[in-house]
Amino acid sequence: MPRKSDSSSFQLSLFIITPFIFLLVSCRSSEVPVLRAEDGCLDLRKVDIAEKPLPLDGEWKFVWKEYLSPDSEEWNNPEITTAVIPGTWNDVSINGTTLPDTGYCSMRLRILLPPGIGGMGIKINNISTAYRLYIDDELFIENGTAGTCREASEGRYQPRTVYFEPEKNEITVTMHISNFHDRLGGAWTRMYIGSAEGISVKHYWDGSFDMLLFGMFFIISTYYLISWYFGARKKAFLCFGLASLMIAVRTLSAGEIYLMTIFPRMGFELNHKIQLGSQPALVAFFLLSLKNVFPREISSSAVKIILPILALYELIVAAFPLMIHSYLLFPFHVVVMILGVYLAAAIFIAARSNRPGAKMLFLGFLVLFITTLNDILYSISIIYTGYLVVFGIIFFSISYIITLTMHKADSGAVPHDVTDERILPLLMEKGISNREGEVLIQLLQGLSYGDIAEKLFISKSTVTKHVHSIYKKLGTKNRVGLYDSIGSMLRNLEK
């Protein structure tokens, strides 16, 4: 039978998560693109642009390996091909030939505006990997250096916002895009157009959300690292603190990319290395943390297989340029997905065994899976709910914090009862000596080997020897397993 605290926590988490899941399933995002450009023209004459920014999705005029000026007559050629934004030119085929990863192009969109429109704005997210943007005949943005070869190009990933006053009820947006640094080229994220106020609000909201996310995970990281350093000494705390720090670092290097705003001279490849390098580190630290919480359900062999793979990918990201290690991103995601399925099964088994916090964590994992699936479907334009995985990460992190708290509370109750006379004979039956019993009590209270040695006036090597002997006699491999073993003895005595 599950303990009352577990059942209550499960019911509470179910109460919290159920509305969240229904909200996610029924979500109709305000970003649903009701209009799409066709053959290089987007008609917004019957749309209230002042109400909300609209995505510049659809077919743009596309010319490969030429930088056409905005007023070039060649744009009027009816045989010019089109490319879909958001998308990559890797998906474009010319004369039956798929375009390569690297190269350069011109793209153009004619936008018909409603009458009487005032100040307007356009928000551009990440474009791979450098571009120039013209509105009508005027150059407004140059992000990086769009060249015709790698030596003449300089990549840069950084969202930009531009404001302008249209002189008539029609504008043309022309872009020169080059990519000689990444495996995917083109405008693979959405761009938005709207009133100056609407674009400003969107820019402010996107940036504020990134900073909120950074602050939240930085505080979580700080709390668990301080808790580990000054008292708990639990590896689960240390690893979760480092995992949260990786999320905070990735938040600064992705999205609005504040890291390049703080350090404007930072090269975009270095920023990208930080962004990609934080991912395997995040997975590794979280896996180690979870292993310390559920040592029985998560195999040590699985950890020994996964960690070298993550370390190898981390090394490749650090040592090689983006063009090389970006090709390994998909295999890395496959490995992470396989690991995710394995961890989901392990957490489910832990939940069935009524391990503290496992049911809450499984629900959090379910939310993370649903939001990740949503983002995959959204990225390939099957649904239009918007990116939601960040909410999955937040919910999952909260569920894991609750799990760690319950695990700590479940373990923390042990030391007060270890000296109970009823359990002493059980320890003696296991062959625990008086000195090992003293070490055991200090170990259960969370003290480090050095602290135990100082308190009992023995050497650290002697403490290590006693601890290994205790683990062997009680049939466990680490401190978490020790908590479980002692806790099981106590619960059996209470029956």
JSON list of C-alpha atoms in Angstrom, two decimals, residues 60-260:
[
{"chain": "A", "resi": 60, "resn": "TRP", "atom": "CA", "xyz": [8.90, 34.08, -51.05]},
{"chain": "A", "resi": 61, "resn": "LYS", "atom": "CA", "xyz": [10.55, 34.72, -54.41]},
{"chain": "A", "resi": 62, "resn": "PHE", "atom": "CA", "xyz": [13.86, 32.87, -54.37]},
{"chain": "A", "resi": 63, "resn": "VAL", "atom": "CA", "xyz": [16.98, 33.31, -56.51]},
{"chain": "A", "resi": 64, "resn": "TRP", "atom": "CA", "xyz": [19.97, 31.01, -55.90]},
{"chain": "A", "resi": 65, "resn": "LYS", "atom": "CA", "xyz": [23.57, 32.27, -55.95]},
{"chain": "A", "resi": 66, "resn": "GLU", "atom": "CA", "xyz": [22.70, 35.84, -56.85]},
{"chain": "A", "resi": 67, "resn": "TYR", "atom": "CA", "xyz": [22.30, 38.99, -54.78]},
{"chain": "A", "resi": 68, "resn": "LEU", "atom": "CA", "xyz": [19.58, 40.83, -56.66]},
{"chain": "A", "resi": 69, "resn": "SER", "atom": "CA", "xyz": [18.99, 44.47, -55.79]},
{"chain": "A", "resi": 70, "resn": "PRO", "atom": "CA", "xyz": [15.48, 45.25, -54.49]},
{"chain": "A", "resi": 71, "resn": "ASP", "atom": "CA", "xyz": [14.59, 47.10, -57.70]},
{"chain": "A", "resi": 72, "resn": "SER", "atom": "CA", "xyz": [16.02, 44.50, -60.10]},
{"chain": "A", "resi": 73, "resn": "GLU", "atom": "CA", "xyz": [13.77, 43.74, -63.08]},
{"chain": "A", "resi": 74, "resn": "GLU", "atom": "CA", "xyz": [14.67, 40.08, -62.70]},
{"chain": "A", "resi": 75, "resn": "TRP", "atom": "CA", "xyz": [12.19, 39.85, -59.80]},
{"chain": "A", "resi": 76, "resn": "ASN", "atom": "CA", "xyz": [9.41, 40.18, -62.38]},
{"chain": "A", "resi": 77, "resn": "ASN", "atom": "CA", "xyz": [10.47, 37.01, -64.18]},
{"chain": "A", "resi": 78, "resn": "PRO", "atom": "CA", "xyz": [7.44, 34.67, -63.86]},
{"chain": "A", "resi": 79, "resn": "GLU", "atom": "CA", "xyz": [9.72, 31.62, -63.86]},
{"chain": "A", "resi": 80, "resn": "ILE", "atom": "CA", "xyz": [11.52, 32.56, -60.65]},
{"chain": "A", "resi": 81, "resn": "THR", "atom": "CA", "xyz": [11.14, 29.78, -58.11]},
{"chain": "A", "resi": 82, "resn": "THR", "atom": "CA", "xyz": [9.79, 30.21, -54.60]},
{"chain": "A", "resi": 83, "resn": "ALA", "atom": "CA", "xyz": [10.92, 29.04, -51.17]},
{"chain": "A", "resi": 84, "resn": "VAL", "atom": "CA", "xyz": [8.79, 28.68, -48.06]},
{"chain": "A", "resi": 85, "resn": "ILE", "atom": "CA", "xyz": [9.53, 30.64, -44.90]},
{"chain": "A", "resi": 86, "resn": "PRO", "atom": "CA", "xyz": [9.99, 29.38, -42.27]},
{"chain": "A", "resi": 87, "resn": "GLY", "atom": "CA", "xyz": [12.14, 26.78, -43.95]},
{"chain": "A", "resi": 88, "resn": "THR", "atom": "CA", "xyz": [15.61, 26.07, -45.28]},
{"chain": "A", "resi": 89, "resn": "TRP", "atom": "CA", "xyz": [16.92, 26.18, -48.79]},
{"chain": "A", "resi": 90, "resn": "ASN", "atom": "CA", "xyz": [17.96, 22.58, -48.32]},
{"chain": "A", "resi": 91, "resn": "ASP", "atom": "CA", "xyz": [14.29, 21.83, -49.03]},
{"chain": "A", "resi": 92, "resn": "VAL", "atom": "CA", "xyz": [14.34, 23.75, -52.34]},
{"chain": "A", "resi": 93, "resn": "SER", "atom": "CA", "xyz": [14.86, 21.92, -55.63]},
{"chain": "A", "resi": 94, "resn": "ILE", "atom": "CA", "xyz": [15.99, 23.68, -58.83]},
{"chain": "A", "resi": 95, "resn": "ASN", "atom": "CA", "xyz": [15.83, 21.73, -62.09]},
{"chain": "A", "resi": 96, "resn": "GLY", "atom": "CA", "xyz": [15.39, 18.55, -60.12]},
{"chain": "A", "resi": 97, "resn": "THR", "atom": "CA", "xyz": [18.50, 19.16, -58.00]},
{"chain": "A", "resi": 98, "resn": "THR", "atom": "CA", "xyz": [18.29, 19.75, -54.25]},
{"chain": "A", "resi": 99, "resn": "LEU", "atom": "CA", "xyz": [20.31, 22.73, -53.10]},
{"chain": "A", "resi": 100, "resn": "PRO", "atom": "CA", "xyz": [23.45, 22.15, -51.01]},
{"chain": "A", "resi": 101, "resn": "ASP", "atom": "CA", "xyz": [23.88, 23.15, -47.38]},
{"chain": "A", "resi": 102, "resn": "THR", "atom": "CA", "xyz": [26.16, 26.10, -48.13]},
{"chain": "A", "resi": 103, "resn": "GLY", "atom": "CA", "xyz": [25.68, 28.96, -50.55]},
{"chain": "A", "resi": 104, "resn": "TYR", "atom": "CA", "xyz": [23.83, 32.27, -50.85]},
{"chain": "A", "resi": 105, "resn": "CYS", "atom": "CA", "xyz": [20.55, 33.57, -52.21]},
{"chain": "A", "resi": 106, "resn": "SER", "atom": "CA", "xyz": [18.15, 36.47, -52.59]},
{"chain": "A", "resi": 107, "resn": "MET", "atom": "CA", "xyz": [14.58, 36.33, -51.27]},
{"chain": "A", "resi": 108, "resn": "ARG", "atom": "CA", "xyz": [11.79, 38.82, -51.78]},
{"chain": "A", "resi": 109, "resn": "LEU", "atom": "CA", "xyz": [8.25, 39.31, -50.45]},
{"chain": "A", "resi": 110, "resn": "ARG", "atom": "CA", "xyz": [5.71, 41.87, -51.64]},
{"chain": "A", "resi": 111, "resn": "ILE", "atom": "CA", "xyz": [3.34, 42.89, -48.81]},
{"chain": "A", "resi": 112, "resn": "LEU", "atom": "CA", "xyz": [0.02, 44.63, -49.46]},
{"chain": "A", "resi": 113, "resn": "LEU", "atom": "CA", "xyz": [-0.99, 46.78, -46.48]},
{"chain": "A", "resi": 114, "resn": "PRO", "atom": "CA", "xyz": [-4.35, 48.11, -45.29]},
{"chain": "A", "resi": 115, "resn": "PRO", "atom": "CA", "xyz": [-4.96, 51.82, -45.91]},
{"chain": "A", "resi": 116, "resn": "GLY", "atom": "CA", "xyz": [-3.99, 54.41, -43.32]},
{"chain": "A", "resi": 117, "resn": "ILE", "atom": "CA", "xyz": [-1.35, 52.28, -41.62]},
{"chain": "A", "resi": 118, "resn": "GLY", "atom": "CA", "xyz": [1.11, 54.23, -39.46]},
{"chain": "A", "resi": 119, "resn": "GLY", "atom": "CA", "xyz": [4.45, 53.23, -37.97]},
{"chain": "A", "resi": 120, "resn": "MET", "atom": "CA", "xyz": [5.32, 49.57, -38.48]},
{"chain": "A", "resi": 121, "resn": "GLY", "atom": "CA", "xyz": [7.91, 47.07, -37.39]},
{"chain": "A", "resi": 122, "resn": "ILE", "atom": "CA", "xyz": [9.40, 43.73, -38.40]},
{"chain": "A", "resi": 123, "resn": "LYS", "atom": "CA", "xyz": [10.93, 41.22, -35.98]},
{"chain": "A", "resi": 124, "resn": "ILE", "atom": "CA", "xyz": [13.51, 38.83, -37.41]},
{"chain": "A", "resi": 125, "resn": "ASN", "atom": "CA", "xyz": [14.61, 35.79, -35.44]},
{"chain": "A", "resi": 126, "resn": "ASN", "atom": "CA", "xyz": [17.54, 33.53, -36.28]},
{"chain": "A", "resi": 127, "resn": "ILE", "atom": "CA", "xyz": [18.50, 33.24, -39.94]},
{"chain": "A", "resi": 128, "resn": "SER", "atom": "CA", "xyz": [21.33, 30.95, -41.00]},
{"chain": "A", "resi": 129, "resn": "THR", "atom": "CA", "xyz": [23.81, 32.44, -40.89]},
{"chain": "A", "resi": 130, "resn": "ALA", "atom": "CA", "xyz": [24.14, 36.04, -42.18]},
{"chain": "A", "resi": 131, "resn": "TYR", "atom": "CA", "xyz": [21.81, 38.39, -44.01]},
{"chain": "A", "resi": 132, "resn": "ARG", "atom": "CA", "xyz": [20.99, 41.87, -45.25]},
{"chain": "A", "resi": 133, "resn": "LEU", "atom": "CA", "xyz": [17.41, 43.10, -45.09]},
{"chain": "A", "resi": 134, "resn": "TYR", "atom": "CA", "xyz": [15.97, 45.83, -47.31]},
{"chain": "A", "resi": 135, "resn": "ILE", "atom": "CA", "xyz": [12.56, 47.47, -47.02]},
{"chain": "A", "resi": 136, "resn": "ASP", "atom": "CA", "xyz": [11.75, 48.80, -50.45]},
{"chain": "A", "resi": 137, "resn": "ASP", "atom": "CA", "xyz": [15.11, 50.15, -51.65]},
{"chain": "A", "resi": 138, "resn": "GLU", "atom": "CA", "xyz": [16.61, 50.99, -48.24]},
{"chain": "A", "resi": 139, "resn": "LEU", "atom": "CA", "xyz": [19.01, 48.76, -46.31]},
{"chain": "A", "resi": 140, "resn": "PHE", "atom": "CA", "xyz": [17.74, 48.47, -42.72]},
{"chain": "A", "resi": 141, "resn": "ILE", "atom": "CA", "xyz": [19.65, 45.53, -41.20]},
{"chain": "A", "resi": 142, "resn": "GLU", "atom": "CA", "xyz": [22.98, 43.85, -41.81]},
{"chain": "A", "resi": 143, "resn": "ASN", "atom": "CA", "xyz": [23.36, 40.91, -39.45]},
{"chain": "A", "resi": 144, "resn": "GLY", "atom": "CA", "xyz": [26.81, 39.41, -39.87]},
{"chain": "A", "resi": 145, "resn": "THR", "atom": "CA", "xyz": [28.35, 39.65, -43.33]},
{"chain": "A", "resi": 146, "resn": "ALA", "atom": "CA", "xyz": [26.50, 37.99, -46.20]},
{"chain": "A", "resi": 147, "resn": "GLY", "atom": "CA", "xyz": [29.18, 37.00, -48.72]},
{"chain": "A", "resi": 148, "resn": "THR", "atom": "CA", "xyz": [29.65, 34.68, -51.67]},
{"chain": "A", "resi": 149, "resn": "CYS", "atom": "CA", "xyz": [32.17, 32.36, -49.98]},
{"chain": "A", "resi": 150, "resn": "ARG", "atom": "CA", "xyz": [33.22, 31.40, -46.47]},
{"chain": "A", "resi": 151, "resn": "GLU", "atom": "CA", "xyz": [36.22, 33.77, -46.48]},
{"chain": "A", "resi": 152, "resn": "ALA", "atom": "CA", "xyz": [33.98, 36.72, -47.39]},
{"chain": "A", "resi": 153, "resn": "SER", "atom": "CA", "xyz": [31.23, 35.83, -44.90]},
{"chain": "A", "resi": 154, "resn": "GLU", "atom": "CA", "xyz": [30.83, 36.30, -41.18]},
{"chain": "A", "resi": 155, "resn": "GLY", "atom": "CA", "xyz": [28.00, 34.45, -39.46]},
{"chain": "A", "resi": 156, "resn": "ARG", "atom": "CA", "xyz": [25.87, 35.88, -36.71]},
{"chain": "A", "resi": 157, "resn": "TYR", "atom": "CA", "xyz": [22.79, 34.60, -34.88]},
{"chain": "A", "resi": 158, "resn": "GLN", "atom": "CA", "xyz": [20.92, 37.39, -33.16]},
{"chain": "A", "resi": 159, "resn": "PRO", "atom": "CA", "xyz": [17.24, 38.38, -33.32]},
{"chain": "A", "resi": 160, "resn": "ARG", "atom": "CA", "xyz": [16.72, 41.89, -34.66]},
{"chain": "A", "resi": 161, "resn": "THR", "atom": "CA", "xyz": [13.83, 44.36, -34.73]},
{"chain": "A", "resi": 162, "resn": "VAL", "atom": "CA", "xyz": [13.39, 47.15, -37.26]},
{"chain": "A", "resi": 163, "resn": "TYR", "atom": "CA", "xyz": [10.88, 50.03, -37.33]},
{"chain": "A", "resi": 164, "resn": "PHE", "atom": "CA", "xyz": [9.82, 52.08, -40.35]},
{"chain": "A", "resi": 165, "resn": "GLU", "atom": "CA", "xyz": [7.12, 54.34, -41.83]},
{"chain": "A", "resi": 166, "resn": "PRO", "atom": "CA", "xyz": [5.59, 52.93, -45.04]},
{"chain": "A", "resi": 167, "resn": "GLU", "atom": "CA", "xyz": [5.23, 55.58, -47.72]},
{"chain": "A", "resi": 168, "resn": "LYS", "atom": "CA", "xyz": [2.39, 53.74, -49.46]},
{"chain": "A", "resi": 169, "resn": "ASN", "atom": "CA", "xyz": [0.07, 50.78, -48.96]},
{"chain": "A", "resi": 170, "resn": "GLU", "atom": "CA", "xyz": [2.63, 48.34, -50.30]},
{"chain": "A", "resi": 171, "resn": "ILE", "atom": "CA", "xyz": [6.17, 47.41, -49.31]},
{"chain": "A", "resi": 172, "resn": "THR", "atom": "CA", "xyz": [8.74, 44.90, -50.50]},
{"chain": "A", "resi": 173, "resn": "VAL", "atom": "CA", "xyz": [11.06, 43.06, -48.17]},
{"chain": "A", "resi": 174, "resn": "THR", "atom": "CA", "xyz": [14.26, 41.83, -49.83]},
{"chain": "A", "resi": 175, "resn": "MET", "atom": "CA", "xyz": [16.85, 39.66, -48.11]},
{"chain": "A", "resi": 176, "resn": "HIS", "atom": "CA", "xyz": [20.36, 38.58, -49.09]},
{"chain": "A", "resi": 177, "resn": "ILE", "atom": "CA", "xyz": [21.19, 35.44, -47.11]},
{"chain": "A", "resi": 178, "resn": "SER", "atom": "CA", "xyz": [24.43, 33.46, -46.99]},
{"chain": "A", "resi": 179, "resn": "ASN", "atom": "CA", "xyz": [25.39, 30.31, -45.14]},
{"chain": "A", "resi": 180, "resn": "PHE", "atom": "CA", "xyz": [28.90, 28.89, -45.01]},
{"chain": "A", "resi": 181, "resn": "HIS", "atom": "CA", "xyz": [28.97, 27.97, -41.31]},
{"chain": "A", "resi": 182, "resn": "ASP", "atom": "CA", "xyz": [25.97, 25.72, -40.52]},
{"chain": "A", "resi": 183, "resn": "ARG", "atom": "CA", "xyz": [24.44, 22.57, -41.97]},
{"chain": "A", "resi": 184, "resn": "LEU", "atom": "CA", "xyz": [21.14, 24.37, -42.71]},
{"chain": "A", "resi": 185, "resn": "GLY", "atom": "CA", "xyz": [20.81, 27.57, -44.67]},
{"chain": "A", "resi": 186, "resn": "GLY", "atom": "CA", "xyz": [17.95, 30.04, -44.96]},
{"chain": "A", "resi": 187, "resn": "ALA", "atom": "CA", "xyz": [15.23, 31.60, -42.83]},
{"chain": "A", "resi": 188, "resn": "TRP", "atom": "CA", "xyz": [14.20, 28.63, -40.70]},
{"chain": "A", "resi": 189, "resn": "THR", "atom": "CA", "xyz": [12.49, 30.65, -37.97]},
{"chain": "A", "resi": 190, "resn": "ARG", "atom": "CA", "xyz": [9.48, 32.91, -38.20]},
{"chain": "A", "resi": 191, "resn": "MET", "atom": "CA", "xyz": [9.56, 36.63, -38.95]},
{"chain": "A", "resi": 192, "resn": "TYR", "atom": "CA", "xyz": [6.75, 38.94, -37.88]},
{"chain": "A", "resi": 193, "resn": "ILE", "atom": "CA", "xyz": [5.25, 42.19, -39.14]},
{"chain": "A", "resi": 194, "resn": "GLY", "atom": "CA", "xyz": [2.92, 44.49, -37.24]},
{"chain": "A", "resi": 195, "resn": "SER", "atom": "CA", "xyz": [2.41, 47.93, -35.84]},
{"chain": "A", "resi": 196, "resn": "ALA", "atom": "CA", "xyz": [5.44, 49.52, -34.22]},
{"chain": "A", "resi": 197, "resn": "GLU", "atom": "CA", "xyz": [3.76, 49.16, -30.84]},
{"chain": "A", "resi": 198, "resn": "GLY", "atom": "CA", "xyz": [2.81, 45.52, -31.45]},
{"chain": "A", "resi": 199, "resn": "ILE", "atom": "CA", "xyz": [6.32, 44.55, -32.56]},
{"chain": "A", "resi": 200, "resn": "SER", "atom": "CA", "xyz": [7.82, 46.44, -29.62]},
{"chain": "A", "resi": 201, "resn": "VAL", "atom": "CA", "xyz": [5.56, 44.57, -27.19]},
{"chain": "A", "resi": 202, "resn": "LYS", "atom": "CA", "xyz": [6.45, 41.22, -28.79]},
{"chain": "A", "resi": 203, "resn": "HIS", "atom": "CA", "xyz": [10.16, 42.03, -28.61]},
{"chain": "A", "resi": 204, "resn": "TYR", "atom": "CA", "xyz": [9.81, 43.07, -24.96]},
{"chain": "A", "resi": 205, "resn": "TRP", "atom": "CA", "xyz": [7.75, 39.97, -24.08]},
{"chain": "A", "resi": 206, "resn": "ASP", "atom": "CA", "xyz": [10.15, 37.54, -25.77]},
{"chain": "A", "resi": 207, "resn": "GLY", "atom": "CA", "xyz": [13.12, 39.12, -24.02]},
{"chain": "A", "resi": 208, "resn": "SER", "atom": "CA", "xyz": [11.39, 39.32, -20.65]},
{"chain": "A", "resi": 209, "resn": "PHE", "atom": "CA", "xyz": [10.40, 35.67, -20.81]},
{"chain": "A", "resi": 210, "resn": "ASP", "atom": "CA", "xyz": [13.98, 34.64, -21.55]},
{"chain": "A", "resi": 211, "resn": "MET", "atom": "CA", "xyz": [15.29, 36.66, -18.62]},
{"chain": "A", "resi": 212, "resn": "LEU", "atom": "CA", "xyz": [12.56, 35.29, -16.34]},
{"chain": "A", "resi": 213, "resn": "LEU", "atom": "CA", "xyz": [13.53, 31.76, -17.34]},
{"chain": "A", "resi": 214, "resn": "PHE", "atom": "CA", "xyz": [17.22, 32.50, -16.80]},
{"chain": "A", "resi": 215, "resn": "GLY", "atom": "CA", "xyz": [16.57, 34.01, -13.37]},
{"chain": "A", "resi": 216, "resn": "MET", "atom": "CA", "xyz": [14.38, 31.12, -12.26]},
{"chain": "A", "resi": 217, "resn": "PHE", "atom": "CA", "xyz": [16.86, 28.39, -13.17]},
{"chain": "A", "resi": 218, "resn": "PHE", "atom": "CA", "xyz": [19.82, 30.40, -11.90]},
{"chain": "A", "resi": 219, "resn": "ILE", "atom": "CA", "xyz": [18.12, 30.72, -8.49]},
{"chain": "A", "resi": 220, "resn": "ILE", "atom": "CA", "xyz": [17.26, 27.00, -8.49]},
{"chain": "A", "resi": 221, "resn": "SER", "atom": "CA", "xyz": [20.87, 26.19, -9.37]},
{"chain": "A", "resi": 222, "resn": "THR", "atom": "CA", "xyz": [22.24, 28.47, -6.66]},
{"chain": "A", "resi": 223, "resn": "TYR", "atom": "CA", "xyz": [19.93, 26.99, -4.02]},
{"chain": "A", "resi": 224, "resn": "TYR", "atom": "CA", "xyz": [20.85, 23.37, -4.70]},
{"chain": "A", "resi": 225, "resn": "LEU", "atom": "CA", "xyz": [24.57, 24.04, -5.06]},
{"chain": "A", "resi": 226, "resn": "ILE", "atom": "CA", "xyz": [24.61, 25.96, -1.75]},
{"chain": "A", "resi": 227, "resn": "SER", "atom": "CA", "xyz": [22.50, 23.25, -0.08]},
{"chain": "A", "resi": 228, "resn": "TRP", "atom": "CA", "xyz": [24.99, 20.64, -1.28]},
{"chain": "A", "resi": 229, "resn": "TYR", "atom": "CA", "xyz": [28.07, 22.59, -0.26]},
{"chain": "A", "resi": 230, "resn": "PHE", "atom": "CA", "xyz": [26.96, 23.65, 3.22]},
{"chain": "A", "resi": 231, "resn": "GLY", "atom": "CA", "xyz": [24.99, 20.66, 4.39]},
{"chain": "A", "resi": 232, "resn": "ALA", "atom": "CA", "xyz": [23.22, 18.03, 2.39]},
{"chain": "A", "resi": 233, "resn": "ARG", "atom": "CA", "xyz": [26.25, 16.66, 0.51]},
{"chain": "A", "resi": 234, "resn": "LYS", "atom": "CA", "xyz": [23.86, 14.70, -1.66]},
{"chain": "A", "resi": 235, "resn": "LYS", "atom": "CA", "xyz": [25.07, 14.07, -5.20]},
{"chain": "A", "resi": 236, "resn": "ALA", "atom": "CA", "xyz": [21.48, 14.42, -6.40]},
{"chain": "A", "resi": 237, "resn": "PHE", "atom": "CA", "xyz": [21.50, 18.04, -5.16]},
{"chain": "A", "resi": 238, "resn": "LEU", "atom": "CA", "xyz": [24.88, 18.80, -6.71]},
{"chain": "A", "resi": 239, "resn": "CYS", "atom": "CA", "xyz": [24.00, 17.31, -10.10]},
{"chain": "A", "resi": 240, "resn": "PHE", "atom": "CA", "xyz": [20.55, 18.91, -10.25]},
{"chain": "A", "resi": 241, "resn": "GLY", "atom": "CA", "xyz": [22.10, 22.26, -9.36]},
{"chain": "A", "resi": 242, "resn": "LEU", "atom": "CA", "xyz": [24.57, 21.90, -12.23]},
{"chain": "A", "resi": 243, "resn": "ALA", "atom": "CA", "xyz": [21.80, 20.76, -14.60]},
{"chain": "A", "resi": 244, "resn": "SER", "atom": "CA", "xyz": [19.75, 23.85, -13.71]},
{"chain": "A", "resi": 245, "resn": "LEU", "atom": "CA", "xyz": [22.83, 25.99, -14.32]},
{"chain": "A", "resi": 246, "resn": "MET", "atom": "CA", "xyz": [23.13, 24.49, -17.82]},
{"chain": "A", "resi": 247, "resn": "ILE", "atom": "CA", "xyz": [19.50, 25.44, -18.53]},
{"chain": "A", "resi": 248, "resn": "ALA", "atom": "CA", "xyz": [20.23, 29.00, -17.37]},
{"chain": "A", "resi": 249, "resn": "VAL", "atom": "CA", "xyz": [23.33, 29.21, -19.58]},
{"chain": "A", "resi": 250, "resn": "ARG", "atom": "CA", "xyz": [21.47, 27.84, -22.59]},
{"chain": "A", "resi": 251, "resn": "THR", "atom": "CA", "xyz": [18.69, 30.40, -22.05]},
{"chain": "A", "resi": 252, "resn": "LEU", "atom": "CA", "xyz": [21.24, 33.22, -22.41]},
{"chain": "A", "resi": 253, "resn": "SER", "atom": "CA", "xyz": [22.75, 31.71, -25.56]},
{"chain": "A", "resi": 254, "resn": "ALA", "atom": "CA", "xyz": [19.43, 30.85, -27.31]},
{"chain": "A", "resi": 255, "resn": "GLY", "atom": "CA", "xyz": [16.17, 32.65, -27.95]},
{"chain": "A", "resi": 256, "resn": "GLU", "atom": "CA", "xyz": [16.93, 36.37, -27.86]},
{"chain": "A", "resi": 257, "resn": "ILE", "atom": "CA", "xyz": [20.63, 35.46, -27.40]},
{"chain": "A", "resi": 258, "resn": "TYR", "atom": "CA", "xyz": [21.38, 37.91, -24.59]},
{"chain": "A", "resi": 259, "resn": "LEU", "atom": "CA", "xyz": [24.88, 36.47, -24.26]},
{"chain": "A", "resi": 260, "resn": "MET", "atom": "CA", "xyz": [25.90, 38.24, -27.48]}
]
